[in-house]
Amino acid sequence: MPVREVLKMGDPRLLERSAPVEAFGTRALDALLRDMFDTMRALDGAGLAAPQIGVGLRVVIFGFARNARYPEAEAVPETVLINPELTPLSDDMEDGWEGCLSVPGLRGVVPRYRKLRYRGFDAAGHAIDRCVEGFHARVVQHEVDHLDGILYPMRIRDLRRFGFTETLFPGAPAGDD
Ligand code: NI
């Protein structure tokens, strides 16, 4: 399966609201997910949303045991999440650095809910229902934002904390993030 081109900020397709998936366990959905995983792994991403490869469906993937781009982050289980619904479990917000494969070379500090419940479906249509916090919660919020046409720079509150990865974090692992 091919590694797909990741759309970059400025492409109007990244600003659209994606449509729900209506059929599960289909060859088309399996092929999409294979492409998404191949693309995410090739670029060392922590997650990827279907609209980032130009597919306007409510499908996100995320997870890693260890990620070179986020060396401090705890492991997040590899997850396919379709038609997600997020419910914050408290009003607590937490600032943290984010990058995005659609915004390569940059990082910014973004406030996210610290704890949340997420529900949705896997590729076969089985229900997923998890309560998570920390980096796991951050990654889910970032990916699900893509489904509503929101890129993380749109959520930065202090643009002084937005810049080039190689300048902000000299010596950090190189990566086209
Ligand atoms: Ni992203």
mmCIF file of N, CA, C and O in Angstrom, residues 3 7 61 66 117 130 164:
data_model
loop_
_atom_site.group_PDB
_atom_site.id
_atom_site.type_symbol
_atom_site.label_atom_id
_atom_site.label_comp_id
_atom_site.label_asym_id
_atom_site.label_seq_id
_atom_site.Cartn_x
_atom_site.Cartn_y
_atom_site.Cartn_z
ATOM 1 N N VAL A 3 2.396 5.003 0.539
ATOM 2 C CA VAL A 3 2.398 6.136 1.460
ATOM 3 C C VAL A 3 1.777 7.300 0.693
ATOM 4 O O VAL A 3 2.190 7.603 -0.420
ATOM 5 N N LEU A 7 -1.621 16.439 2.944
ATOM 6 C CA LEU A 7 -1.958 17.817 2.580
ATOM 7 C C LEU A 7 -1.376 18.772 3.610
ATOM 8 O O LEU A 7 -1.320 18.461 4.802
ATOM 9 N N ILE A 61 -6.518 7.771 13.125
ATOM 10 C CA ILE A 61 -5.692 6.724 13.731
ATOM 11 C C ILE A 61 -4.657 7.419 14.605
ATOM 12 O O ILE A 61 -4.304 8.578 14.370
ATOM 13 N N ARG A 66 6.738 4.218 21.187
ATOM 14 C CA ARG A 66 7.674 5.280 21.463
ATOM 15 C C ARG A 66 7.735 6.108 20.204
ATOM 16 O O ARG A 66 7.701 5.577 19.110
ATOM 17 N N ARG A 117 -13.468 11.443 27.819
ATOM 18 C CA ARG A 117 -13.991 10.154 27.388
ATOM 19 C C ARG A 117 -14.138 10.224 25.873
ATOM 20 O O ARG A 117 -14.623 11.233 25.349
ATOM 21 N N ARG A 130 -13.484 4.817 25.862
ATOM 22 C CA ARG A 130 -12.316 4.919 26.748
ATOM 23 C C ARG A 130 -12.301 6.257 27.472
ATOM 24 O O ARG A 130 -12.700 7.273 26.895
ATOM 25 N N PHE A 164 9.605 27.387 14.799
ATOM 26 C CA PHE A 164 10.230 26.283 14.088
ATOM 27 C C PHE A 164 10.848 25.294 15.072
ATOM 28 O O PHE A 164 11.559 25.689 15.998
#
